[in-house]
Coordinates of C-alpha atoms and ligand atoms in Angstrom, one line a residue:
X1 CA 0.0 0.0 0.0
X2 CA 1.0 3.5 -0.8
X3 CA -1.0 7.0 0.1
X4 CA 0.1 9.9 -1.2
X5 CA -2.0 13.8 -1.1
X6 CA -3.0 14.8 -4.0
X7 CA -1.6 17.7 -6.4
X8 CA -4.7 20.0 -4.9
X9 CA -4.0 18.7 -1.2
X10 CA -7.7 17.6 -0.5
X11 CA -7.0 14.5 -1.2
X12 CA -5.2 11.0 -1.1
X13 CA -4.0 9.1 -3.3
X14 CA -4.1 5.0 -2.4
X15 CA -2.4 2.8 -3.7
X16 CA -3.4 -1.0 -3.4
X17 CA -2.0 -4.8 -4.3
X18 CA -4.0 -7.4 -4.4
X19 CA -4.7 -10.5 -6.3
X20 CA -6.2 -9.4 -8.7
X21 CA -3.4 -6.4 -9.3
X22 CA -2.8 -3.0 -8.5
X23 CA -5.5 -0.5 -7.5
X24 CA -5.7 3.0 -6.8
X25 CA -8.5 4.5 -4.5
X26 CA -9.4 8.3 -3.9
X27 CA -10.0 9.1 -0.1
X28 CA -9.9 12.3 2.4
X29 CA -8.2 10.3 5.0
X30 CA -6.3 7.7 5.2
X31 CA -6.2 5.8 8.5
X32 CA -3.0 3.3 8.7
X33 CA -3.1 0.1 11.4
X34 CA -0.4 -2.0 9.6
X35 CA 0.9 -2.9 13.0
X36 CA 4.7 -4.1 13.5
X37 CA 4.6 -8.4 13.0
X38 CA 5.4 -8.3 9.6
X39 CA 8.9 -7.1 10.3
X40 CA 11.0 -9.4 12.7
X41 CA 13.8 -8.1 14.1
X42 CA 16.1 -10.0 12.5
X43 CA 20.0 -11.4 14.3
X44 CA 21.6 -10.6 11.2
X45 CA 23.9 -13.9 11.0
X46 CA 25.1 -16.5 9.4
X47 CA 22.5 -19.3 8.5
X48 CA 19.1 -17.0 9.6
X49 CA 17.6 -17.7 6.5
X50 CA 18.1 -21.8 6.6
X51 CA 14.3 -23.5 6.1
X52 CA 14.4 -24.7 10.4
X53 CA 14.7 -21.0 11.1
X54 CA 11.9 -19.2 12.0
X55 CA 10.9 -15.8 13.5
X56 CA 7.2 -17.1 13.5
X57 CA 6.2 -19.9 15.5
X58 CA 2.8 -21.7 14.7
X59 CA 2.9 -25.7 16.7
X60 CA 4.8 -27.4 18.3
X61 CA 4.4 -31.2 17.3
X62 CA 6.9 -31.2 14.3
X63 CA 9.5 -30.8 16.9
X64 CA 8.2 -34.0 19.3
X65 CA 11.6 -35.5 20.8
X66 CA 14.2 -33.2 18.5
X67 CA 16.1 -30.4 20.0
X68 CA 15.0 -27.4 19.5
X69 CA 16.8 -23.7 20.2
X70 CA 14.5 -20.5 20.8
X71 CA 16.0 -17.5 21.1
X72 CA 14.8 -14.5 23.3
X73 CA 13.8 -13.8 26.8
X74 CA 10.8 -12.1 26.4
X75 CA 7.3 -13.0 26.4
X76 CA 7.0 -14.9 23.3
X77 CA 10.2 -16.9 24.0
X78 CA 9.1 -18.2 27.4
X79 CA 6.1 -19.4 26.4
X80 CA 7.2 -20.9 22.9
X81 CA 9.8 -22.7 24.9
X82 CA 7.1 -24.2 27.9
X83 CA 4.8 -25.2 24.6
X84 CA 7.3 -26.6 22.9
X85 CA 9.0 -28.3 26.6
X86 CA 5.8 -29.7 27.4
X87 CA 4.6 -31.2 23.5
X88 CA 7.9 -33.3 24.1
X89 CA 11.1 -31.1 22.5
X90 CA 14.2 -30.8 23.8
X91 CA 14.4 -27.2 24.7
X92 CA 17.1 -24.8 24.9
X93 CA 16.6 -20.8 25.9
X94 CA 19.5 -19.0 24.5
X95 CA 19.3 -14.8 25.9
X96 CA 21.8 -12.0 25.7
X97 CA 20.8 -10.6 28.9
X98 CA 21.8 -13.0 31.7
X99 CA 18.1 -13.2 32.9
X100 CA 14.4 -12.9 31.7
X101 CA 12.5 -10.0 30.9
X102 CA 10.6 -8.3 33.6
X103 CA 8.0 -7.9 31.0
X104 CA 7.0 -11.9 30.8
X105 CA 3.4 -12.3 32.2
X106 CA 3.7 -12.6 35.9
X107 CA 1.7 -16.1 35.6
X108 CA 4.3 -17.4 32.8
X109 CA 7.3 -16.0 34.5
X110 CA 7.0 -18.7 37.3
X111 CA 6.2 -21.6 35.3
X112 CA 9.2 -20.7 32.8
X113 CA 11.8 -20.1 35.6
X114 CA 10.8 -23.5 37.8
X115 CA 11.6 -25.1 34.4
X116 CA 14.6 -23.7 34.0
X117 CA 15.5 -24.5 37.3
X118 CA 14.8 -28.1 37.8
X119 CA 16.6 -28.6 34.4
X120 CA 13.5 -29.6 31.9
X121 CA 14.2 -26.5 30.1
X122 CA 18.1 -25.7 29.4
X123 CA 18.9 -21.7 29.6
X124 CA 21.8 -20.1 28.3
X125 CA 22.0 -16.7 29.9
X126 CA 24.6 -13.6 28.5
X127 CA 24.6 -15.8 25.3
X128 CA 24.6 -14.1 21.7
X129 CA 23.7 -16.3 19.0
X130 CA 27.0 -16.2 16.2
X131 CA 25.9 -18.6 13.7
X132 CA 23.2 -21.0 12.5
X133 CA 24.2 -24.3 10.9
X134 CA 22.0 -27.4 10.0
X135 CA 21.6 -29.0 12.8
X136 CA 23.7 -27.0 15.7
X137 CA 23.4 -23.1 16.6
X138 CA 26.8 -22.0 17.3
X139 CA 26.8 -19.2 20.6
X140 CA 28.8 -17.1 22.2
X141 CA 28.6 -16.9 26.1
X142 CA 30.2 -16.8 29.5
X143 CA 32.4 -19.6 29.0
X144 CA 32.8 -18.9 25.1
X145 CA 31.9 -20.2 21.9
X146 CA 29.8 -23.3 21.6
X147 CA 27.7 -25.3 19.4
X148 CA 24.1 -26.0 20.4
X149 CA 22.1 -29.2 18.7
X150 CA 19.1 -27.7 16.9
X151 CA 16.6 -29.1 14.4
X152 CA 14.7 -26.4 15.0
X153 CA 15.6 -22.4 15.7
X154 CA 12.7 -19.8 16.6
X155 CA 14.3 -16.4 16.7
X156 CA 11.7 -15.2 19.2
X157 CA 13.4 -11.5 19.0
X158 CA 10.3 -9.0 18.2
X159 CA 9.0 -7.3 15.9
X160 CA 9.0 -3.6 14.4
X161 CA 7.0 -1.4 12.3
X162 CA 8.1 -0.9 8.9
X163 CA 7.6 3.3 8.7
X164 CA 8.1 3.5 4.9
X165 CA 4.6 3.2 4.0
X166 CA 3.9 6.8 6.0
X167 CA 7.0 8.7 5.3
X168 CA 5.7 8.3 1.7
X169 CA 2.8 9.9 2.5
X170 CA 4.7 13.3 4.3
X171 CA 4.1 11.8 7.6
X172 CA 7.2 12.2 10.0
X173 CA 8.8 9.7 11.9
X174 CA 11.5 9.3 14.6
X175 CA 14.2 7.5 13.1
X176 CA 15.6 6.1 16.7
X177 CA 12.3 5.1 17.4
X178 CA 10.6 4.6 14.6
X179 CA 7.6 6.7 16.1
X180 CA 5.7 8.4 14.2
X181 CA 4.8 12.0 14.7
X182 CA 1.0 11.8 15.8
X183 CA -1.5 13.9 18.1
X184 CA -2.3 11.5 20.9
X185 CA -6.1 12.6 21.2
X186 CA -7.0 12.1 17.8
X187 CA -4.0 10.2 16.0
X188 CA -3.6 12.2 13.5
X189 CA 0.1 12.8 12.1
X190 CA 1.8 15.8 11.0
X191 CA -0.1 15.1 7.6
X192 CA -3.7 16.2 7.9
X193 CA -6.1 13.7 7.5
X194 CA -3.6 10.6 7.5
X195 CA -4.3 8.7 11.0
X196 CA -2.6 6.4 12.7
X197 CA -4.3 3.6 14.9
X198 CA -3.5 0.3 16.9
X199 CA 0.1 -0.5 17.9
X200 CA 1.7 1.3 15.1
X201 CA 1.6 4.5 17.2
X202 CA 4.6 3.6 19.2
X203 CA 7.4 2.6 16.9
X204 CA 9.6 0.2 18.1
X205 CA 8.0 0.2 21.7
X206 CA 5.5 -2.6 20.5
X207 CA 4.8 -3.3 23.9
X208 CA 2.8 0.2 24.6
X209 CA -0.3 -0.1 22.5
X210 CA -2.0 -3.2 22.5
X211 CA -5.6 -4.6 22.2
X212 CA -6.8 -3.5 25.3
X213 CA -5.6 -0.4 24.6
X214 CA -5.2 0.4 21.0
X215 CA -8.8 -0.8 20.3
X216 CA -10.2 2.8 21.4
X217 CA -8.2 4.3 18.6
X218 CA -10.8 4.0 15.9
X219 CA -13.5 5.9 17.6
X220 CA -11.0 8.9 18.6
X221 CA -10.2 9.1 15.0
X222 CA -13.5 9.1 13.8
X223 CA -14.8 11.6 16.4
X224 CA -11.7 13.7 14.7
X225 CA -12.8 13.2 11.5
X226 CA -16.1 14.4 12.3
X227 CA -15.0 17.7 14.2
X228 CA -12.7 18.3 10.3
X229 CA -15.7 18.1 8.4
X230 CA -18.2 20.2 10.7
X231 CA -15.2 22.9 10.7
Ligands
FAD301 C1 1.1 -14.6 20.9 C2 0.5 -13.2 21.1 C3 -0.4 -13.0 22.1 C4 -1.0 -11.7 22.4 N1 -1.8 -11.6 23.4 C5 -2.4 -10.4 23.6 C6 -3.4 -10.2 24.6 O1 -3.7 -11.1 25.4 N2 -3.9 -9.0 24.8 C7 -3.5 -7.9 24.0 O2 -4.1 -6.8 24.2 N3 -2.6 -8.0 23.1 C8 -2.0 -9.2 22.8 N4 -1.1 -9.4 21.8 C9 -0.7 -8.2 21.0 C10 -1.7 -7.9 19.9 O3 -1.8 -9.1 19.1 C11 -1.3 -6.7 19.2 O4 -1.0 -5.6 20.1 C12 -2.4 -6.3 18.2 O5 -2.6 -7.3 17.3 C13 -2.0 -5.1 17.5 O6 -3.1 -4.8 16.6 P1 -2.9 -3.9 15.4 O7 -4.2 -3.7 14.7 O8 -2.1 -2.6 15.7 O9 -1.9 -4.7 14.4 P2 -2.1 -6.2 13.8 O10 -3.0 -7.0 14.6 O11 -0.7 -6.7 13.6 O12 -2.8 -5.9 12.4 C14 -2.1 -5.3 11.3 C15 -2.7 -5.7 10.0 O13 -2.2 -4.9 8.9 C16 -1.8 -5.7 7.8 N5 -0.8 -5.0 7.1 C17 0.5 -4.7 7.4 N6 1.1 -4.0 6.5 C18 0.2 -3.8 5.5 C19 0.3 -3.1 4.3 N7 1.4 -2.5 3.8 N8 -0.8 -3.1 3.5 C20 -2.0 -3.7 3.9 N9 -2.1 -4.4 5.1 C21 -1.0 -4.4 5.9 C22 -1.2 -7.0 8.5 O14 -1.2 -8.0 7.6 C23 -2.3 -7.2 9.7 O15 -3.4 -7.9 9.2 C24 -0.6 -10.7 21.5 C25 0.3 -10.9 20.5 C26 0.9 -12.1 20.3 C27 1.9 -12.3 19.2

């Protein structure tokens, strides 16, 4: 999708892709809620494009009694790694940090950390991933570098928004952040008309706006919307 104003400024110009081809729509405003999972945040080595990778996980029972690796030590990691644990994998937690995220939900946080702890899960803590091979993950940690078996890798390292698709359209965005400028009353950008809703809002601090909260957006832009029309 791209949205551009048109030459008299009253306008957008939107630009669709579809299956059946390219479209282009007419519209006074132009609400984006693209979200960020379409955009991992990728390790950038060796081997993170080899078919047992994966930055998306879906189920677990292709991985029954084969060792698997996730990488991460956030939400998603910990509870890939208990599904996976506990439909029969051979898990191993590999973290930069030499500890979980605070962030992981206070009823996961327990399960994940008694697993690590009685040894049904294996953790490697201050452990950067330097290369993945067929089979083995090869990491770099306290006591140095070492190969980890793997038939399966989940790179369970977030997500971001990909800001392109309103920088196109004029609207201004943080480049640290990948924020996007925005009113936080009505989510409208620098760009008059062109909204912003759902967790897009935030940039790379996907874990601000979620669906408990971002799910009021659409009524504050349309209550916008309205106000611009009356004048
Ligand atoms: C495992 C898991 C559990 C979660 N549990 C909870 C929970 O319990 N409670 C909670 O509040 N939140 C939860 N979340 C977070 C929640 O899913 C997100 O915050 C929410 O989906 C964000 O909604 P959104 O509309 O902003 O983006 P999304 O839901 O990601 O929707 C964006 C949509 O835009 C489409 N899109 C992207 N780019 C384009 C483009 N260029 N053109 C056209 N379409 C495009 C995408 O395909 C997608 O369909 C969970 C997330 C995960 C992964």
């Amino acid at each position: 999708m791209k949205a551009q104003r048109s030459r008299d400024g009253t306008r957008f110009r939107v630009e669709t892709v579809h299956e059946g081809g390219p479209r282009m729509r007419r519209a006074r405003n132009v609400v984006a809620a693209v979200g960020y999972y379409d955009h991992p945040n990728r390790l950038d080595v060796p081997g993170e494009d080899l078919p047992h990778v994966s930055h998306y996980y879906y189920e677990p029972h292709a991985c029954w009694r084969k060792p698997v690796v996730i990488v991460g030590g956030k939400n998603s990691a910990a509870i890939v790694a208990l599904e996976l644990y506990r439909a029969g994998a051979t898990v191993t937690l590999v973290h930069r940090r030499d500890r979980l995220s605070d962030s992981v939900k206070y009823w996961v946080k327990p399960d994940i950390e008694n697993r690590i702890k009685e040894g049904s899960i294996a953790a490697r803590f201050g452990t950067c991933v330097e290369e993945i091979r067929r089979g083995a993950l090869v990491v770099r940690g306290p006591k140095g570098r070492d190969e980890i078996p793997a038939e399966a890798v989940y790179l369970m390292t977030g997500y971001h928004p990909d800001p392109t698709l309103f920088e196109g359209a004029g609207v201004k965005v943080d480049p640290e952040t990948l924020a996007p400028v925005h009113d936080p009353q009505s989510l409208e950008t620098n760009v008059p008309g062109f909204y912003l809703a759902g967790s897009v809002v935030s940039g790379k601090n996907t874990g601000r706006i979620f669906i408990e909260n971002g799910r009021f957006h659409g009524e504050a832009i349309v209550a916008s919307i309205v106000r611009a029309r009356r004048g």
